[in-house]
Tab-separated table of C-alpha atoms and ligand atoms in Angstrom:
chain	number	residue	atom	x	y	z
A	8	GLN	CA	9.968	25.822	21.058
A	9	ALA	CA	11.943	22.923	19.635
A	10	GLU	CA	9.370	22.673	16.869
A	11	ASP	CA	10.452	26.051	15.588
A	12	GLY	CA	13.943	24.601	15.071
A	13	ILE	CA	12.738	23.073	11.845
A	14	ARG	CA	13.266	25.465	9.002
A	15	ASP	CA	9.818	26.373	7.862
A	16	VAL	CA	9.908	26.418	4.104
A	17	GLU	CA	6.981	28.304	2.750
A	18	ARG	CA	5.801	27.276	-0.664
A	19	SER	CA	7.557	30.265	-2.115
A	20	ARG	CA	7.169	30.556	-5.843
A	21	GLY	CA	10.362	30.188	-7.745
A	22	LEU	CA	12.536	28.476	-5.144
A	23	GLY	CA	11.715	25.155	-6.766
A	24	ASP	CA	12.968	26.495	-10.056
A	25	VAL	CA	16.407	26.915	-8.520
A	26	TYR	CA	16.856	23.171	-8.364
A	27	LYS	CA	17.407	22.653	-12.066
A	28	ARG	CA	19.101	19.284	-11.942
A	29	GLN	CA	17.203	16.275	-13.123
A	30	MET	CA	16.092	13.808	-10.506
A	31	LYS	CA	14.674	10.357	-10.076
A	32	ALA	CA	11.739	9.144	-8.017
A	33	LEU	CA	10.445	5.806	-6.843
A	34	LEU	CA	6.678	5.436	-6.485
A	35	LEU	CA	5.322	2.859	-4.048
A	36	VAL	CA	2.286	1.435	-5.824
A	37	GLY	CA	2.290	-2.241	-4.806
A	38	GLY	CA	0.093	-2.289	-1.690
A	39	TYR	CA	-3.084	-4.342	-1.286
A	40	ALA	CA	-5.275	-1.383	-0.282
A	41	THR	CA	-7.253	-3.562	2.119
A	42	ARG	CA	-9.039	-0.545	3.575
A	43	LEU	CA	-10.513	0.223	0.157
A	44	ARG	CA	-11.927	-3.244	-0.393
A	45	PRO	CA	-13.958	-4.330	-2.263
A	46	LEU	CA	-13.157	-1.552	-4.782
A	47	SER	CA	-9.452	-2.468	-4.680
A	48	LEU	CA	-9.992	-6.188	-5.372
A	49	ASP	CA	-9.880	-5.459	-9.057
A	50	ARG	CA	-7.948	-2.215	-9.352
A	51	PRO	CA	-4.780	-0.846	-7.733
A	52	LYS	CA	-5.261	2.199	-5.532
A	53	CYS	CA	-3.004	4.337	-7.734
A	54	LEU	CA	-5.511	3.923	-10.593
A	55	PHE	CA	-8.507	5.052	-8.537
A	56	PRO	CA	-9.908	8.074	-10.374
A	57	VAL	CA	-10.002	11.445	-8.649
A	58	ASP	CA	-12.207	13.839	-10.646
A	59	ASN	CA	-12.241	11.120	-13.349
A	60	LYS	CA	-8.425	10.904	-13.623
A	61	PRO	CA	-6.278	8.233	-11.926
A	62	ILE	CA	-4.417	9.595	-8.898
A	63	ILE	CA	-1.104	8.381	-10.364
A	64	ASP	CA	-1.472	10.970	-13.144
A	65	TYR	CA	-1.500	13.827	-10.616
A	66	LEU	CA	1.708	12.452	-9.061
A	67	ILE	CA	3.510	12.023	-12.357
A	68	GLU	CA	2.410	15.437	-13.654
A	69	ASN	CA	3.723	17.073	-10.484
A	70	LEU	CA	7.013	15.166	-10.816
A	71	ALA	CA	7.373	16.345	-14.415
A	72	LYS	CA	6.998	19.964	-13.222
A	73	ALA	CA	9.917	19.394	-10.833
A	74	ASN	CA	12.164	18.276	-13.685
A	75	CYS	CA	12.014	14.617	-12.720
A	76	THR	CA	13.081	12.552	-15.722
A	77	GLU	CA	12.943	8.953	-14.491
A	78	VAL	CA	10.442	7.173	-12.272
A	79	VAL	CA	10.661	3.661	-10.886
A	80	LEU	CA	7.261	2.131	-10.204
A	81	ALA	CA	7.606	-0.355	-7.351
A	82	VAL	CA	4.887	-2.830	-8.318
A	83	ASN	CA	3.548	-6.028	-6.850
A	84	ASN	CA	-0.212	-6.430	-6.686
A	85	HIS	CA	-2.058	-5.562	-9.978
A	86	ALA	CA	1.271	-4.822	-11.696
A	87	GLU	CA	-0.070	-5.603	-15.186
A	88	LYS	CA	-2.916	-3.093	-14.835
A	89	ILE	CA	-0.481	-0.370	-13.822
A	90	LYS	CA	1.896	-1.187	-16.692
A	91	SER	CA	-0.823	-1.283	-19.292
A	92	TYR	CA	-2.224	2.062	-18.124
A	93	LEU	CA	1.070	3.939	-17.850
A	94	GLY	CA	3.288	2.259	-20.469
A	95	GLU	CA	6.953	3.194	-20.873
A	96	GLU	CA	6.711	6.967	-20.714
A	97	LYS	CA	4.310	9.563	-19.338
A	98	HIS	CA	4.452	13.378	-19.330
A	99	GLY	CA	7.995	13.110	-20.703
A	100	ILE	CA	9.163	10.890	-17.817
A	101	LYS	CA	10.822	7.539	-18.551
A	102	LEU	CA	9.113	4.820	-16.513
A	103	HIS	CA	10.799	1.686	-15.131
A	104	TYR	CA	9.017	-1.145	-13.342
A	105	SER	CA	10.541	-2.907	-10.364
A	106	GLN	CA	8.534	-6.074	-9.813
A	107	GLU	CA	8.351	-7.731	-6.396
A	108	ASP	CA	7.764	-11.484	-6.103
A	109	GLN	CA	6.106	-10.862	-2.754
A	110	PRO	CA	5.030	-7.665	-0.963
A	111	LEU	CA	8.147	-5.943	0.353
A	112	GLY	CA	6.401	-3.199	2.352
A	113	THR	CA	7.463	0.437	2.106
A	114	GLY	CA	11.247	-0.054	2.520
A	115	GLY	CA	11.989	-3.353	0.730
A	116	PRO	CA	10.956	-1.977	-2.694
A	117	ILE	CA	13.557	0.809	-2.360
A	118	LYS	CA	16.300	-1.740	-1.661
A	119	LEU	CA	15.107	-3.885	-4.575
A	120	ALA	CA	15.430	-0.908	-6.949
A	121	THR	CA	19.018	-0.150	-5.830
A	122	ASN	CA	20.381	-0.329	-9.370
A	123	TYR	CA	18.186	2.563	-10.466
A	124	LEU	CA	18.794	4.729	-7.412
A	125	GLN	CA	22.398	4.499	-6.306
A	126	ASP	CA	23.870	7.529	-8.086
A	127	GLU	CA	22.394	10.577	-6.361
A	128	PRO	CA	19.624	11.726	-3.984
A	129	PHE	CA	16.198	10.548	-5.089
A	130	LEU	CA	12.541	10.903	-4.079
A	131	VAL	CA	10.219	8.220	-2.728
A	132	LEU	CA	6.475	8.834	-2.878
A	133	ASN	CA	3.512	6.833	-1.677
A	134	GLY	CA	1.307	6.318	-4.707
A	135	ASP	CA	-1.947	7.085	-2.925
A	136	ILE	CA	-1.441	10.712	-1.952
A	137	LEU	CA	-2.886	13.775	-3.566
A	138	SER	CA	-0.761	16.850	-2.874
A	139	TRP	CA	0.943	19.786	-4.503
A	140	ILE	CA	4.338	19.360	-2.866
A	141	ASP	CA	7.086	21.171	-4.777
A	142	TYR	CA	9.438	18.221	-5.176
A	143	ALA	CA	12.278	20.348	-6.516
A	144	GLU	CA	12.114	22.576	-3.467
A	145	LEU	CA	12.036	19.511	-1.202
A	146	MET	CA	15.167	18.159	-2.897
A	147	GLN	CA	16.899	21.506	-2.571
A	148	HIS	CA	16.021	21.673	1.141
A	149	HIS	CA	17.307	18.100	1.571
A	150	LYS	CA	20.670	18.926	0.008
A	151	GLU	CA	21.129	22.201	1.885
A	152	ASN	CA	20.484	20.497	5.224
A	153	HIS	CA	22.860	17.584	4.642
A	154	ALA	CA	20.318	15.024	5.800
A	155	THR	CA	20.337	11.313	4.955
A	156	ALA	CA	16.552	11.443	4.711
A	157	THR	CA	14.167	14.407	4.582
A	158	LEU	CA	10.528	13.740	5.339
A	159	THR	CA	7.808	15.989	4.022
A	160	LEU	CA	5.655	16.894	7.024
A	161	LYS	CA	2.032	17.950	7.090
A	162	GLN	CA	0.175	19.411	10.047
A	163	VAL	CA	-3.144	17.667	10.763
A	164	SER	CA	-5.767	17.977	13.473
A	165	ASP	CA	-5.841	14.235	14.263
A	166	PRO	CA	-2.391	12.654	13.958
A	167	THR	CA	-3.348	9.257	15.439
A	168	ARG	CA	-3.688	7.482	12.064
A	169	TYR	CA	-0.228	8.517	10.913
A	170	GLY	CA	3.499	8.533	11.677
A	171	VAL	CA	4.086	11.563	13.917
A	172	VAL	CA	7.361	13.411	14.512
A	173	ARG	CA	8.972	14.847	17.628
A	174	PHE	CA	11.155	17.788	16.670
A	175	GLY	CA	14.703	18.183	17.902
A	176	GLU	CA	17.132	21.032	17.392
A	177	ASN	CA	19.052	22.036	14.284
A	178	ASP	CA	16.370	21.087	11.816
A	179	SER	CA	16.254	17.500	12.983
A	180	ILE	CA	13.517	15.014	13.715
A	181	GLN	CA	14.294	13.507	17.080
A	182	GLU	CA	11.729	10.754	17.137
A	183	PHE	CA	9.265	9.173	14.815
A	184	VAL	CA	6.167	7.584	16.368
A	185	GLU	CA	3.839	5.412	14.237
A	186	LYS	CA	0.110	5.767	14.909
A	187	PRO	CA	0.277	7.089	18.496
A	188	THR	CA	-2.719	7.697	20.762
A	189	ARG	CA	-3.702	11.347	21.083
A	190	GLU	CA	-1.924	11.570	24.435
A	191	GLN	CA	1.266	9.970	23.089
A	192	ALA	CA	1.424	12.077	19.924
A	193	PRO	CA	4.559	14.247	20.238
A	194	SER	CA	3.247	16.872	17.744
A	195	ASN	CA	0.587	17.131	15.067
A	196	TRP	CA	3.098	17.085	12.208
A	197	ILE	CA	2.844	13.816	10.311
A	198	ASN	CA	4.796	11.918	7.697
A	199	ALA	CA	3.213	12.975	4.412
A	200	GLY	CA	4.492	9.917	2.504
A	201	CYS	CA	7.028	11.831	0.409
A	202	TYR	CA	10.769	11.664	1.098
A	203	ALA	CA	14.095	12.806	-0.308
A	204	LEU	CA	16.743	10.150	0.385
A	205	ASN	CA	20.476	9.873	-0.078
A	206	PRO	CA	21.704	6.715	-1.806
A	207	GLU	CA	23.646	5.730	1.349
A	208	ILE	CA	20.285	4.785	2.871
A	209	LEU	CA	20.235	1.795	0.510
A	210	ASN	CA	22.984	0.179	2.637
A	211	THR	CA	20.880	0.462	5.791
A	212	ILE	CA	17.720	-1.210	4.434
A	213	PRO	CA	17.750	-4.987	4.930
A	214	GLU	CA	16.663	-7.392	2.135
A	215	GLY	CA	13.063	-8.626	2.173
A	216	LYS	CA	9.945	-7.041	3.631
A	217	VAL	CA	10.782	-3.801	5.433
A	218	SER	CA	8.707	-0.933	6.793
A	219	ILE	CA	10.706	2.247	6.196
A	220	GLU	CA	8.578	4.043	8.780
A	221	ARG	CA	9.132	1.502	11.559
A	222	GLN	CA	12.545	0.023	10.764
A	223	VAL	CA	14.590	2.697	9.024
A	224	PHE	CA	13.412	6.186	10.052
A	225	PRO	CA	13.610	5.608	13.847
A	226	LYS	CA	17.266	4.593	13.500
A	227	LEU	CA	18.087	7.635	11.385
A	228	ALA	CA	16.293	9.854	13.901
A	229	ALA	CA	18.420	8.429	16.707
A	230	GLN	CA	21.551	9.272	14.670
A	231	ASN	CA	20.364	12.832	13.970
A	232	LYS	CA	20.228	12.122	10.218
A	233	LEU	CA	16.495	12.653	9.695
A	234	LYS	CA	15.223	16.123	8.763
A	235	GLY	CA	11.814	17.629	8.094
A	236	TYR	CA	10.378	19.759	5.321
A	237	LYS	CA	7.114	21.417	6.305
A	238	TYR	CA	4.457	21.473	3.622
A	239	HIS	CA	1.497	23.819	4.021
A	240	GLY	CA	-0.650	22.981	1.010
A	241	ASP	CA	-3.521	20.572	0.484
A	242	TRP	CA	-2.740	16.940	1.206
A	243	ILE	CA	-4.976	13.865	1.256
A	244	ASP	CA	-4.078	10.204	1.556
A	245	ILE	CA	-6.863	8.274	-0.227
A	246	GLY	CA	-6.396	5.169	1.982
A	247	VAL	CA	-9.987	4.942	3.278
A	248	PRO	CA	-13.311	5.620	1.494
A	249	SER	CA	-14.080	8.884	3.328
A	250	ASP	CA	-10.677	10.340	2.416
A	251	TYR	CA	-11.011	9.118	-1.162
A	252	LEU	CA	-14.311	11.026	-1.341
A	253	GLY	CA	-12.600	14.012	0.307
A	254	ALA	CA	-9.790	14.024	-2.275
A	255	ASP	CA	-12.303	13.954	-5.092
A	256	LYS	CA	-14.259	16.832	-3.562
A	257	LEU	CA	-11.087	18.885	-3.295
A	258	ILE	CA	-10.499	18.676	-7.042
A	259	ARG	CA	-13.846	18.489	-8.766
A	260	LYS	CA	-15.884	21.549	-9.649
A	261	THR	CA	-19.127	19.588	-9.901
A	262	GLN	CA	-21.489	18.053	-7.348
A	263	ALA	CA	-20.125	14.542	-7.917
A	264	SER	CA	-17.578	12.744	-10.124
A	265	ILE	CA	-19.466	10.688	-12.646
A	266	ASN	CA	-17.614	8.874	-15.407
A	267	PRO	CA	-18.965	10.028	-18.810
A	268	THR	CA	-19.821	6.415	-19.768
A	269	CYS	CA	-22.565	6.344	-17.104
A	270	ILE	CA	-26.242	6.842	-17.922
A	271	ILE	CA	-27.910	8.873	-15.196
A	272	HIS	CA	-31.642	9.661	-15.319
A	273	PRO	CA	-32.232	13.442	-15.198
A	274	ASN	CA	-34.442	12.987	-12.136
A	275	ALA	CA	-31.726	11.239	-10.130
A	276	THR	CA	-29.783	13.295	-7.557
A	277	ILE	CA	-26.127	12.492	-6.948
A	278	THR	CA	-24.131	14.442	-4.373
A	279	ASP	CA	-20.583	14.106	-2.978
A	280	SER	CA	-20.119	10.759	-4.685
A	281	ILE	CA	-17.803	9.013	-7.148
A	282	ILE	CA	-19.249	6.832	-9.877
A	283	TRP	CA	-16.893	4.770	-12.041
A	284	GLY	CA	-17.757	3.750	-15.603
A	285	ASN	CA	-20.767	2.089	-17.270
A	286	THR	CA	-23.232	2.522	-14.446
A	287	THR	CA	-26.933	3.196	-14.966
A	288	ILE	CA	-29.020	5.070	-12.408
A	289	GLY	CA	-32.805	5.304	-12.577
A	290	PRO	CA	-35.242	8.161	-11.844
A	291	HIS	CA	-35.891	9.529	-8.327
A	292	THR	CA	-32.855	7.784	-6.943
A	293	ILE	CA	-30.789	9.814	-4.474
A	294	ILE	CA	-27.126	8.973	-3.941
A	295	THR	CA	-25.042	10.766	-1.294
A	296	SER	CA	-21.419	10.312	-0.099
A	297	THR	CA	-21.080	6.986	-1.887
A	298	ILE	CA	-18.537	5.306	-4.163
A	299	ILE	CA	-19.909	3.095	-6.918
A	300	GLY	CA	-17.733	0.794	-9.055
A	301	ARG	CA	-18.079	-0.168	-12.718
A	302	ASN	CA	-20.958	-1.840	-14.592
A	303	THR	CA	-23.543	-1.299	-11.881
A	304	MET	CA	-27.299	-1.030	-12.436
A	305	ILE	CA	-29.214	1.009	-9.900
A	306	GLY	CA	-32.974	1.193	-10.219
A	307	HIS	CA	-35.517	3.926	-9.462
A	308	HIS	CA	-36.677	5.382	-6.118
A	309	ILE	CA	-33.601	4.220	-4.242
A	310	SER	CA	-31.746	6.089	-1.507
A	311	ILE	CA	-28.058	5.241	-1.071
A	312	LYS	CA	-25.943	7.029	1.530
A	313	ASN	CA	-22.397	6.634	2.951
A	314	SER	CA	-21.821	3.361	1.104
A	315	VAL	CA	-19.300	1.558	-1.096
A	316	ILE	CA	-20.701	-0.528	-3.950
A	317	ALA	CA	-18.344	-2.663	-6.026
A	318	ASP	CA	-18.455	-3.639	-9.714
A	319	ASN	CA	-21.253	-5.531	-11.498
A	320	THR	CA	-23.890	-4.975	-8.827
A	321	ILE	CA	-27.607	-4.771	-9.530
A	322	ILE	CA	-29.744	-2.847	-7.040
A	323	ASP	CA	-33.513	-3.316	-7.271
A	324	HIS	CA	-36.043	-0.479	-7.139
A	325	ASN	CA	-37.513	1.155	-4.003
A	326	LEU	CA	-34.714	0.387	-1.546
A	327	ILE	CA	-32.894	2.260	1.214
A	328	ILE	CA	-29.195	1.527	1.562
A	329	THR	CA	-27.087	3.247	4.218
A	330	GLU	CA	-23.539	2.612	5.464
A	331	ALA	CA	-23.310	-0.517	3.330
A	332	THR	CA	-20.288	-2.181	1.749
A	333	ILE	CA	-21.366	-4.357	-1.142
A	334	TYR	CA	-18.966	-6.826	-2.800
A	335	PRO	CA	-18.947	-7.365	-6.600
A	336	ASN	CA	-21.400	-9.367	-8.714
A	337	LEU	CA	-24.357	-9.231	-6.303
A	338	HIS	CA	-28.062	-8.597	-6.826
A	339	ILE	CA	-29.484	-6.563	-3.960
A	340	GLU	CA	-33.209	-6.919	-3.297
A	341	THR	CA	-33.591	-5.762	0.318
A	342	ASN	CA	-32.856	-2.652	2.375
A	343	ILE	CA	-29.399	-2.604	3.958
A	344	LYS	CA	-28.209	-0.648	6.984
A	345	ASN	CA	-24.657	-0.639	8.291
A	346	ARG	CA	-23.644	-4.026	6.889
A	347	GLU	CA	-21.055	-5.650	4.655
A	348	ILE	CA	-22.654	-7.871	2.007
A	349	LYS	CA	-20.296	-10.450	0.473
A	350	THR	CA	-22.606	-13.135	-0.963
B	30	GTP	P1	-3.949	-0.821	3.297
B	30	GTP	O1	-3.886	-2.298	3.106
B	30	GTP	O2	-5.359	-0.307	3.188
B	30	GTP	O3	-3.235	-0.317	4.498
B	30	GTP	O4	-3.233	-0.111	2.029
B	30	GTP	P2	-1.772	-0.272	1.408
B	30	GTP	O5	-1.469	-1.703	1.137
B	30	GTP	O6	-1.717	0.602	0.201
B	30	GTP	O7	-0.811	0.235	2.546
B	30	GTP	P3	-0.388	1.751	2.857
B	30	GTP	O8	-1.555	2.654	2.621
B	30	GTP	O9	0.255	1.771	4.179
B	30	GTP	O10	0.723	1.974	1.759
B	30	GTP	C1	1.341	3.203	1.526
B	30	GTP	C2	1.912	3.169	0.119
B	30	GTP	O11	2.880	2.112	0.015
B	30	GTP	C3	0.862	2.900	-0.949
B	30	GTP	O12	1.167	3.711	-2.056
B	30	GTP	C4	1.037	1.418	-1.257
B	30	GTP	O13	0.706	1.092	-2.603
B	30	GTP	C5	2.515	1.218	-1.014
B	30	GTP	N1	2.822	-0.135	-0.545
B	30	GTP	C6	2.365	-0.738	0.584
B	30	GTP	N2	2.862	-1.984	0.677
B	30	GTP	C7	3.637	-2.178	-0.426
B	30	GTP	C8	4.433	-3.279	-0.915
B	30	GTP	O14	4.526	-4.354	-0.310
B	30	GTP	N3	5.111	-3.075	-2.093
B	30	GTP	C9	5.041	-1.908	-2.784
B	30	GTP	N4	5.723	-1.818	-3.937
B	30	GTP	N5	4.300	-0.862	-2.370
B	30	GTP	C10	3.622	-0.999	-1.209
């Protein structure tokens, strides 16, 4: 099988420690997170809490473990919120901010940050992924295989939402197919949004808005310069509400993630849900598989299921709300089923 041509790097303890050299990483945190609206209208995805801690903290902590000393945050949308949360240094890592005037996609921000990245191989990570990838081991694998780019790959049961690889021989990725149908999918190994790149790649990325997945990786694959690093651990991209809830469930040890500033009546039942700060929930209310933003008041005897409720919402007593998406600053007085409420 061609797929077996890829060297299968198990997450062997200690190998990562071999790569002692310091490294740099660029984090892509400037997207609009449209699939997480309305929660993302007011907050960048990288600051969404997972088990009450912003997802960006998990990424930076994991980078610090891999001896990463400098991180470039590629920012655009909500840049000020990211800067004021992270500051100049975190977990011993020096932070730089590379500000885009307009969204540059997933490739343009790397080109824009050329001055920080041109010296030696560096990492690029999507800022919305929860994983335990050993970045030092990835970098070591990248160097040993003399690739221009090494993609971390994750095996999933449904690859259709992702960039999927077709394996070639000699550790190479032969083709890279973005969001194929099930029939077209050449394997079930997907781009996990974490790359090791050689600085020479900077010369191949055009100026302006560029998708690295669609415009850069296919060309490298055709030139036999794209390699894969198989990752076997937990991995979740928090891009849509159900996966955001899934990521939270993976980490938390409790029934739900409730910010400590919330006031929850002891007779309320909250399961598989995420509740951001300053929310009040009344007695005999049952909340299941739902994300609730900040400063929300939820009355008594309410059932809320499979919904997303944005900031500053008031929900009256005795209601049933299922599969609803509720925009900020609204007062809800009627039952809602499978609807988006904007005004
Ligand atoms: P959707 O609109 O819901 O697709 O979300 P998104 O804008 O975050 O796009 P996507 O999930 O494809 O982005 C993957 C990663 O790239 C995320 O970490 C984004 O923050 C980041 N990203 C996407 N577009 C840009 C951009 O124009 N500039 C920067 N700096 N990062 C971006």
